[in-house]
Short mmCIF file of C-alpha atoms in Angstrom, two decimals:
data_model
loop_
_atom_site.label_atom_id
_atom_site.label_comp_id
_atom_site.label_asym_id
_atom_site.label_seq_id
_atom_site.Cartn_x
_atom_site.Cartn_y
_atom_site.Cartn_z
CA UNK A 356 0.00 0.00 0.00
CA UNK A 357 1.33 3.42 -0.95
CA UNK A 358 2.01 5.74 1.97
CA UNK A 359 -0.25 8.56 0.80
CA UNK A 360 -2.92 8.07 -1.84
CA UNK A 361 -5.02 10.59 -3.68
CA UNK A 362 -7.37 10.32 -6.63
CA UNK A 363 -5.51 12.01 -9.49
CA UNK A 364 -8.69 13.47 -10.97
CA UNK A 365 -9.43 15.67 -12.70
CA UNK A 366 -12.22 16.65 -10.38
CA UNK A 367 -14.53 19.09 -12.10
CA UNK A 368 -16.98 21.22 -10.13
CA UNK A 369 -19.11 24.20 -11.17
CA UNK A 370 -18.32 27.63 -9.81
CA UNK A 371 -19.92 28.17 -6.41
CA UNK A 372 -20.10 24.45 -5.56
CA UNK A 373 -18.25 22.59 -2.81
CA UNK A 374 -15.14 20.71 -3.94
CA UNK A 375 -14.19 17.68 -1.86
CA UNK A 376 -10.67 16.31 -2.05
CA UNK A 377 -9.67 13.13 -0.26
CA UNK A 378 -6.44 11.56 0.91
CA UNK A 379 -5.73 8.25 2.64
CA UNK A 380 -2.53 7.35 4.45
CA UNK A 381 -1.01 4.11 5.64
CA UNK A 382 0.87 5.01 8.84
CA UNK A 383 -1.48 4.88 11.83
CA UNK A 384 1.09 6.78 13.87
CA UNK A 385 0.86 9.91 11.72
CA UNK A 386 0.08 12.95 13.83
CA UNK A 387 -0.03 15.85 11.42
CA UNK A 388 -1.42 16.37 7.95
CA UNK A 389 -0.85 19.08 5.38
CA UNK A 390 -2.61 20.31 2.28
CA UNK A 391 -0.72 22.15 -0.45
CA UNK A 392 -2.02 23.86 -3.57
CA UNK A 393 0.09 23.85 -6.72
CA UNK A 394 -0.77 25.91 -9.76
CA UNK A 395 0.49 24.65 -13.09
CA UNK A 396 4.20 25.41 -13.49
CA UNK A 397 4.51 26.80 -9.96
CA UNK A 398 5.74 25.45 -6.65
CA UNK A 399 3.42 24.10 -3.94
CA UNK A 400 2.06 26.48 -1.31
CA UNK A 401 0.77 25.43 2.08
CA UNK A 402 -2.94 26.12 2.57
CA UNK A 403 -3.97 24.04 5.59
CA UNK A 404 -2.65 21.75 8.26
CA UNK A 405 -4.51 19.68 10.84
CA UNK A 406 -3.38 17.69 13.86
CA UNK A 407 -6.57 16.66 15.66
CA UNK A 408 -9.54 14.56 14.69
CA UNK A 409 -12.45 16.58 13.44
CA UNK A 410 -12.71 19.71 11.34
CA UNK A 411 -10.54 22.77 10.99
CA UNK A 412 -11.85 25.77 9.10
CA UNK A 413 -9.91 28.60 7.48
CA UNK A 414 -11.98 30.88 5.28
CA UNK A 415 -13.46 28.84 2.45
CA UNK A 416 -11.27 25.84 3.28
CA UNK A 417 -12.09 23.08 5.76
CA UNK A 418 -9.76 20.20 6.56
CA UNK A 419 -11.32 17.08 8.02
CA UNK A 420 -9.34 14.36 9.77
CA UNK A 421 -10.47 10.87 10.70
CA UNK A 422 -7.54 8.99 12.24
CA UNK A 423 -9.54 5.80 12.83
CA UNK A 424 -10.27 5.51 9.12
CA UNK A 425 -6.91 7.02 8.14
CA UNK A 426 -8.19 9.67 5.83
CA UNK A 427 -7.98 13.40 5.62
CA UNK A 428 -10.05 15.56 3.33
CA UNK A 429 -10.14 19.14 2.13
CA UNK A 430 -13.39 20.92 1.38
CA UNK A 431 -13.43 24.11 -0.65
CA UNK A 432 -16.69 26.03 -0.33
CA UNK A 433 -17.94 28.47 -2.95
CA UNK A 434 -15.34 27.18 -5.43
CA UNK A 435 -13.87 29.77 -7.78
CA UNK A 436 -12.08 29.32 -11.11
CA UNK A 437 -8.95 30.58 -9.31
CA UNK A 438 -9.10 27.44 -7.16
CA UNK A 439 -8.29 25.35 -10.23
CA UNK A 440 -5.01 23.71 -9.33
CA UNK A 441 -3.50 20.45 -8.13
CA UNK A 442 -3.94 19.79 -4.42
CA UNK A 443 -1.29 17.75 -2.65
CA UNK A 444 -1.75 15.90 0.62
CA UNK A 445 1.36 15.43 2.79
CA UNK A 446 1.98 13.30 5.84
CA UNK A 447 5.17 12.92 7.92
CA UNK A 448 6.89 9.57 7.85
CA UNK A 449 7.46 7.87 11.18
CA UNK A 450 9.95 9.59 13.40
CA UNK A 451 11.72 12.83 12.75
CA UNK A 452 11.63 12.61 8.96
CA UNK A 453 10.35 14.64 6.03
CA UNK A 454 6.85 14.73 4.63
CA UNK A 455 5.58 12.17 2.16
CA UNK A 456 3.48 13.72 -0.58
CA UNK A 457 0.61 12.19 -2.46
CA UNK A 458 0.58 12.58 -6.23
CA UNK A 459 -2.12 15.21 -5.99
CA UNK A 460 -5.68 15.71 -7.21
CA UNK A 461 -6.24 18.08 -10.09
CA UNK A 462 -9.26 20.32 -9.49
CA UNK A 463 -10.99 22.20 -12.27
CA UNK A 464 -13.63 24.78 -11.35
CA UNK A 465 -15.87 25.54 -14.30
CA UNK A 466 -17.26 29.09 -14.61
CA UNK B 372 11.53 40.00 2.82
CA UNK B 373 11.84 36.42 4.08
CA UNK B 374 11.68 33.47 1.74
CA UNK B 375 13.37 30.78 -0.27
CA UNK B 376 15.11 31.55 -3.51
CA UNK B 377 16.20 29.13 -6.20
CA UNK B 378 18.34 29.84 -9.19
CA UNK B 379 18.36 29.62 -12.06
CA UNK B 380 14.68 29.39 -12.97
CA UNK B 381 15.48 27.47 -16.15
CA UNK B 382 18.61 25.43 -16.81
CA UNK B 383 19.72 23.57 -19.86
CA UNK B 384 22.41 20.93 -19.68
CA UNK B 385 24.17 18.80 -22.19
CA UNK B 386 24.44 15.11 -21.52
CA UNK B 387 27.53 14.26 -19.48
CA UNK B 388 27.69 17.60 -17.68
CA UNK B 389 27.31 18.22 -13.98
CA UNK B 390 25.14 21.17 -12.98
CA UNK B 391 24.51 22.79 -9.61
CA UNK B 392 21.16 24.20 -8.55
CA UNK B 393 21.15 26.91 -5.92
CA UNK B 394 18.79 27.13 -2.94
CA UNK B 395 19.00 29.89 -0.34
CA UNK B 396 16.65 30.70 2.57
CA UNK B 397 16.58 33.61 5.01
CA UNK B 398 13.86 32.16 7.24
CA UNK B 399 16.35 30.87 9.81
CA UNK B 400 15.02 27.35 9.23
CA UNK B 401 17.12 24.43 10.39
CA UNK B 402 15.92 21.89 7.83
CA UNK B 403 16.14 22.00 4.05
CA UNK B 404 15.00 19.58 1.36
CA UNK B 405 15.32 18.84 -2.33
CA UNK B 406 12.48 17.29 -4.32
CA UNK B 407 12.09 16.29 -7.90
CA UNK B 408 8.74 16.50 -9.68
CA UNK B 409 7.94 14.72 -12.92
CA UNK B 410 4.54 14.84 -14.63
CA UNK B 411 2.12 12.52 -12.84
CA UNK B 412 4.77 11.47 -10.29
CA UNK B 413 4.19 13.85 -7.43
CA UNK B 414 7.12 15.05 -5.32
CA UNK B 415 9.99 12.67 -4.73
CA UNK B 416 12.57 13.36 -2.03
CA UNK B 417 16.19 13.51 -3.20
CA UNK B 418 18.13 14.69 -0.12
CA UNK B 419 17.39 16.49 3.09
CA UNK B 420 19.37 18.19 5.81
CA UNK B 421 18.15 18.82 9.34
CA UNK B 422 21.25 20.63 10.54
CA UNK B 423 24.35 22.27 9.15
CA UNK B 424 27.09 19.87 8.01
CA UNK B 425 24.71 16.91 7.98
CA UNK B 426 22.39 15.50 5.33
CA UNK B 427 20.58 12.27 4.49
CA UNK B 428 19.60 10.52 1.31
CA UNK B 429 15.97 10.53 0.31
CA UNK B 430 14.15 8.10 -1.94
CA UNK B 431 15.96 8.91 -5.19
CA UNK B 432 19.46 10.12 -4.23
CA UNK B 433 21.40 8.24 -6.92
CA UNK B 434 23.09 10.62 -9.35
CA UNK B 435 22.74 13.63 -7.04
CA UNK B 436 24.93 15.23 -4.40
CA UNK B 437 24.43 18.01 -1.86
CA UNK B 438 26.30 20.03 0.73
CA UNK B 439 25.19 22.01 3.77
CA UNK B 440 28.05 24.22 4.83
CA UNK B 441 25.82 27.13 5.84
CA UNK B 442 22.40 27.20 7.43
CA UNK B 443 21.05 29.38 4.65
CA UNK B 444 22.27 27.35 1.69
CA UNK B 445 21.64 23.83 0.38
CA UNK B 446 22.93 23.45 -3.20
CA UNK B 447 22.10 20.37 -5.27
CA UNK B 448 24.45 18.99 -7.90
CA UNK B 449 22.97 16.87 -10.65
CA UNK B 450 25.78 14.66 -11.86
CA UNK B 451 26.27 12.90 -15.16
CA UNK B 452 25.39 9.67 -13.36
CA UNK B 453 21.74 10.76 -13.18
CA UNK B 454 20.30 9.08 -16.24
CA UNK B 455 17.10 11.04 -16.63
CA UNK B 456 17.60 14.45 -15.01
CA UNK B 457 15.02 16.45 -16.95
CA UNK B 458 12.50 17.52 -14.28
CA UNK B 459 11.22 20.32 -12.09
CA UNK B 460 13.43 20.64 -8.98
CA UNK B 461 11.98 22.08 -5.80
CA UNK B 462 13.82 23.19 -2.69
CA UNK B 463 11.96 23.49 0.60
CA UNK B 464 12.71 24.38 4.20
CA UNK B 465 11.09 23.93 7.59
CA UNK B 466 11.74 25.25 11.09
CA UNK B 467 12.78 21.81 12.28
CA UNK B 468 12.93 18.40 10.65
CA UNK B 469 9.21 17.89 11.12
CA UNK B 470 6.21 20.01 10.36
CA UNK B 471 5.17 22.18 7.49
CA UNK B 472 7.60 22.82 4.66
CA UNK B 473 7.78 25.94 2.56
CA UNK B 474 8.89 25.79 -1.05
CA UNK B 475 11.04 27.90 -3.29
CA UNK B 476 9.89 28.76 -6.83
CA UNK B 477 11.70 25.81 -8.42
CA UNK B 478 14.25 25.21 -11.16
CA UNK B 479 13.26 23.54 -14.40
CA UNK B 480 16.16 21.48 -15.73
CA UNK B 481 16.23 20.24 -19.29
CA UNK B 482 18.89 17.93 -20.68
CA UNK B 483 19.57 18.51 -24.35
#
């Protein structure tokens, strides 16, 4: 099983809808989870992180974590065409080691 | 203005040449990382350093070398031993060896 898995997409949603992006991870000991957004040809930028079970909201973004089921999701409310990008999920490896990145989900918001 | 800089933005290399990619940060971060991104492959870790004068191999270190002589700098050399070096190279840093990483703008390397 891959360490971090994401559906590659593309996920297409109409403008104003809620986009739901999902990520599953294999290491039950993972304690922190990160979402990055990457526009085409650009470098990733951090948009959310979550450490505790439940929801964390930041503006139009909500991260949801379910450690028992080993998944983390990102909801984008009122999706805009400017949200069209690839969204990367990242999880630390065990111990004091760097993040492992999923391959990303490509989101397309249709005006 | 704090951040991570990478240079050059675009780099062209002939087969058999070594090239060095620059990465500098003024965020006072202890840890620095190099990733490679190919289409559809996600980010793959090449090398990382959690402290000056120390670094570890990542998942795809073969054909690459690094140094960490200063806290601010973590250059990556792509050697002629790297068989398929054409890719987008990303440098990142973090406060410590765990936690969120912040990325530089990247260097796109093309082998001619």
